[in-house]
């Protein structure tokens, strides 16, 4: 491992789509038929990189393609937000990284997500029935309220709600990623001040019981006064080129990058 010689952090949106992805199977709407690459939305995930470190948030059902497209063959850590399948579905594919890295992957998550991961990927947590292609190998670290330092990249957990279930957002430097939420307790507000970039769940213009709509996400984001507001976890309701958004607000797209 090289010493951490730079504080520059590069963020890449690996997926900007909702649970079904966009295009949606069987849908003939204008967004799903669009040839604009901005309208191709894999499931929601994020890559955080410094000179010597690769970290992702969530292993989506598109995890394999997201790793291949971004030529990632090493991960220092995976952070999970919550255990809905669109955020954990690619967990089995960390086997390939185990092979490439010749070691386990460090996984950071809360107890709620760990319990559900056990149920969804039971075989990874049991004595194997037989030897074969292997199982995902990882070391679990339970997240508390304390910041987590990975090679100088400090992750501050943000405790949120996604409907009734707990969900973790993360702040890294002057950037925060708050996906799959429709309620952020005021106790977390001090952690979200002085942001340059805020990527926040803004599912679609219409309301939803467990996600912020565009207007709700923008109103919530503005209480923190970040320099840029980026809506993610997007449905097919809006084409990228036709989004009608206020100044300082934009839609995420797959491959979007910025430095913090
Ligand atoms: Zn989701
Ligand atoms: Zn559609
Ligand atoms: Zn969810």
CSV table of N, CA and C in Angstrom, one decimal, residues 4-61:
chain,number,residue,atom,x,y,z
A,4,UNK,N,-0.6,7.7,1.6
A,4,UNK,CA,-1.6,8.6,1.0
A,4,UNK,C,-1.0,10.0,0.8
A,5,UNK,N,-0.6,10.3,-0.5
A,5,UNK,CA,0.1,11.5,-0.7
A,5,UNK,C,-0.8,12.7,-1.2
A,6,UNK,N,-2.1,12.4,-1.4
A,6,UNK,CA,-3.0,13.5,-1.8
A,6,UNK,C,-4.3,13.4,-1.1
A,7,UNK,N,-4.8,14.6,-0.8
A,7,UNK,CA,-6.1,14.6,-0.2
A,7,UNK,C,-7.3,14.7,-1.2
A,8,UNK,N,-6.9,14.8,-2.5
A,8,UNK,CA,-7.9,14.9,-3.5
A,8,UNK,C,-8.7,13.6,-3.6
A,9,UNK,N,-10.1,13.7,-3.5
A,9,UNK,CA,-10.9,12.6,-3.6
A,9,UNK,C,-11.8,12.7,-4.8
A,10,UNK,N,-11.8,11.6,-5.6
A,10,UNK,CA,-12.6,11.5,-6.8
A,10,UNK,C,-13.9,10.7,-6.6
A,11,UNK,N,-15.0,11.3,-6.9
A,11,UNK,CA,-16.3,10.6,-6.7
A,11,UNK,C,-16.8,10.3,-8.1
A,12,UNK,N,-17.3,9.0,-8.3
A,12,UNK,CA,-17.9,8.6,-9.6
A,12,UNK,C,-19.3,8.0,-9.2
A,13,UNK,N,-20.3,8.5,-9.9
A,13,UNK,CA,-21.6,7.9,-9.8
A,13,UNK,C,-21.6,6.6,-10.6
A,14,UNK,N,-21.7,5.4,-10.0
A,14,UNK,CA,-21.7,4.2,-10.7
A,14,UNK,C,-23.1,3.8,-11.2
A,15,UNK,N,-24.1,4.3,-10.5
A,15,UNK,CA,-25.5,4.0,-10.9
A,15,UNK,C,-26.3,5.1,-10.3
A,16,UNK,N,-27.2,5.6,-11.2
A,16,UNK,CA,-28.1,6.7,-10.8
A,16,UNK,C,-29.6,6.3,-10.8
A,17,UNK,N,-29.8,5.0,-11.0
A,17,UNK,CA,-31.2,4.6,-11.2
A,17,UNK,C,-31.9,4.0,-10.0
A,18,UNK,N,-33.2,3.9,-10.1
A,18,UNK,CA,-34.0,3.3,-9.0
A,18,UNK,C,-33.9,1.8,-9.1
A,19,UNK,N,-34.7,1.1,-8.2
A,19,UNK,CA,-34.5,-0.3,-8.0
A,19,UNK,C,-34.6,-1.1,-9.3
A,20,UNK,N,-35.5,-0.7,-10.2
A,20,UNK,CA,-35.7,-1.5,-11.4
A,20,UNK,C,-34.7,-1.1,-12.5
A,21,UNK,N,-33.9,-0.1,-12.3
A,21,UNK,CA,-33.0,0.4,-13.4
A,21,UNK,C,-33.8,1.1,-14.5
A,22,UNK,N,-33.1,1.8,-15.3
A,22,UNK,CA,-33.7,2.5,-16.5
A,22,UNK,C,-32.8,2.2,-17.6
A,23,UNK,N,-33.2,1.7,-18.8
A,23,UNK,CA,-34.7,1.4,-19.1
A,23,UNK,C,-35.2,0.3,-18.2
A,24,UNK,N,-36.5,0.3,-18.1
A,24,UNK,CA,-37.3,-0.6,-17.3
A,24,UNK,C,-37.7,-1.7,-18.3
A,25,UNK,N,-37.6,-3.0,-17.9
A,25,UNK,CA,-37.9,-4.1,-18.8
A,25,UNK,C,-39.4,-3.9,-19.2
A,26,UNK,N,-39.6,-4.0,-20.5
A,26,UNK,CA,-40.9,-4.0,-21.1
A,26,UNK,C,-41.5,-2.6,-21.3
A,27,UNK,N,-40.8,-1.5,-20.9
A,27,UNK,CA,-41.4,-0.2,-20.9
A,27,UNK,C,-41.0,0.5,-22.3
A,28,UNK,N,-42.0,1.1,-22.9
A,28,UNK,CA,-41.7,1.8,-24.2
A,28,UNK,C,-41.8,3.3,-24.0
A,29,UNK,N,-41.7,3.8,-22.8
A,29,UNK,CA,-41.8,5.3,-22.6
A,29,UNK,C,-40.6,6.0,-23.2
A,30,UNK,N,-40.7,7.3,-23.3
A,30,UNK,CA,-39.6,8.1,-24.0
A,30,UNK,C,-38.3,8.0,-23.3
A,31,UNK,N,-38.3,7.9,-22.0
A,31,UNK,CA,-37.0,7.8,-21.3
A,31,UNK,C,-36.4,6.4,-21.5
A,32,UNK,N,-37.2,5.4,-21.4
A,32,UNK,CA,-36.7,4.0,-21.6
A,32,UNK,C,-36.3,3.8,-23.1
A,33,UNK,N,-36.8,4.5,-24.0
A,33,UNK,CA,-36.4,4.3,-25.4
A,33,UNK,C,-35.4,5.3,-25.8
A,34,UNK,N,-35.0,6.2,-24.9
A,34,UNK,CA,-34.0,7.3,-25.2
A,34,UNK,C,-32.7,6.7,-25.6
A,35,UNK,N,-32.0,7.4,-26.6
A,35,UNK,CA,-30.6,6.9,-26.9
A,35,UNK,C,-29.6,7.8,-26.2
A,36,UNK,N,-30.0,8.7,-25.4
A,36,UNK,CA,-29.1,9.6,-24.6
A,36,UNK,C,-28.5,8.7,-23.5
A,37,UNK,N,-27.2,8.6,-23.5
A,37,UNK,CA,-26.5,7.8,-22.4
A,37,UNK,C,-26.9,8.2,-21.0
A,38,UNK,N,-27.2,9.5,-20.9
A,38,UNK,CA,-27.6,10.0,-19.5
A,38,UNK,C,-28.9,9.3,-19.0
A,39,UNK,N,-29.7,8.7,-20.0
A,39,UNK,CA,-30.9,8.0,-19.6
A,39,UNK,C,-30.8,6.6,-19.3
A,40,UNK,N,-29.5,6.1,-19.3
A,40,UNK,CA,-29.2,4.7,-19.0
A,40,UNK,C,-28.8,4.6,-17.5
A,41,UNK,N,-29.7,4.2,-16.7
A,41,UNK,CA,-29.5,4.3,-15.2
A,41,UNK,C,-29.3,3.0,-14.6
A,42,UNK,N,-28.1,2.6,-14.2
A,42,UNK,CA,-27.9,1.4,-13.4
A,42,UNK,C,-28.3,1.6,-12.0
A,43,UNK,N,-28.4,0.6,-11.2
A,43,UNK,CA,-28.8,0.7,-9.8
A,43,UNK,C,-27.8,1.6,-9.0
A,44,UNK,N,-28.3,2.2,-8.0
A,44,UNK,CA,-27.6,3.3,-7.3
A,44,UNK,C,-26.4,2.8,-6.5
A,45,UNK,N,-25.2,3.4,-6.9
A,45,UNK,CA,-24.0,3.0,-6.2
A,45,UNK,C,-23.0,4.2,-6.5
A,46,UNK,N,-21.9,4.2,-5.7
A,46,UNK,CA,-21.0,5.3,-5.8
A,46,UNK,C,-19.6,4.7,-5.6
A,47,UNK,N,-18.6,5.3,-6.3
A,47,UNK,CA,-17.2,5.0,-6.1
A,47,UNK,C,-16.4,6.2,-5.6
A,48,UNK,N,-15.6,5.9,-4.5
A,48,UNK,CA,-14.9,7.0,-3.9
A,48,UNK,C,-13.4,6.6,-4.0
A,49,UNK,N,-12.6,7.5,-4.6
A,49,UNK,CA,-11.2,7.1,-4.9
A,49,UNK,C,-10.2,8.2,-4.4
A,50,UNK,N,-9.1,7.8,-3.8
A,50,UNK,CA,-8.0,8.7,-3.7
A,50,UNK,C,-6.8,8.0,-4.4
A,51,UNK,N,-5.6,8.6,-4.2
A,51,UNK,CA,-4.5,8.0,-4.9
A,51,UNK,C,-4.3,6.5,-4.7
A,52,UNK,N,-4.6,6.1,-3.5
A,52,UNK,CA,-4.2,4.7,-3.1
A,52,UNK,C,-5.4,3.9,-2.6
A,53,UNK,N,-6.6,4.4,-2.9
A,53,UNK,CA,-7.8,3.8,-2.2
A,53,UNK,C,-9.0,3.8,-3.1
A,54,UNK,N,-9.7,2.6,-3.2
A,54,UNK,CA,-11.0,2.5,-3.9
A,54,UNK,C,-12.0,2.0,-2.8
A,55,UNK,N,-13.1,2.8,-2.7
A,55,UNK,CA,-14.2,2.4,-1.8
A,55,UNK,C,-15.5,2.5,-2.6
A,56,UNK,N,-16.4,1.5,-2.4
A,56,UNK,CA,-17.7,1.7,-3.0
A,56,UNK,C,-18.8,1.7,-1.9
A,57,UNK,N,-19.9,2.4,-2.3
A,57,UNK,CA,-21.1,2.3,-1.4
A,57,UNK,C,-22.1,1.5,-2.2
A,58,UNK,N,-22.5,0.3,-1.6
A,58,UNK,CA,-23.5,-0.6,-2.0
A,58,UNK,C,-23.0,-1.5,-3.2
A,59,UNK,N,-23.5,-2.8,-3.1
A,59,UNK,CA,-23.2,-3.7,-4.2
A,59,UNK,C,-24.5,-4.0,-4.9
A,60,UNK,N,-24.8,-3.3,-5.9
A,60,UNK,CA,-26.1,-3.4,-6.6
A,60,UNK,C,-26.1,-4.7,-7.5
A,61,UNK,N,-27.3,-5.0,-8.0
A,61,UNK,CA,-27.4,-6.1,-9.0
A,61,UNK,C,-26.6,-5.8,-10.2
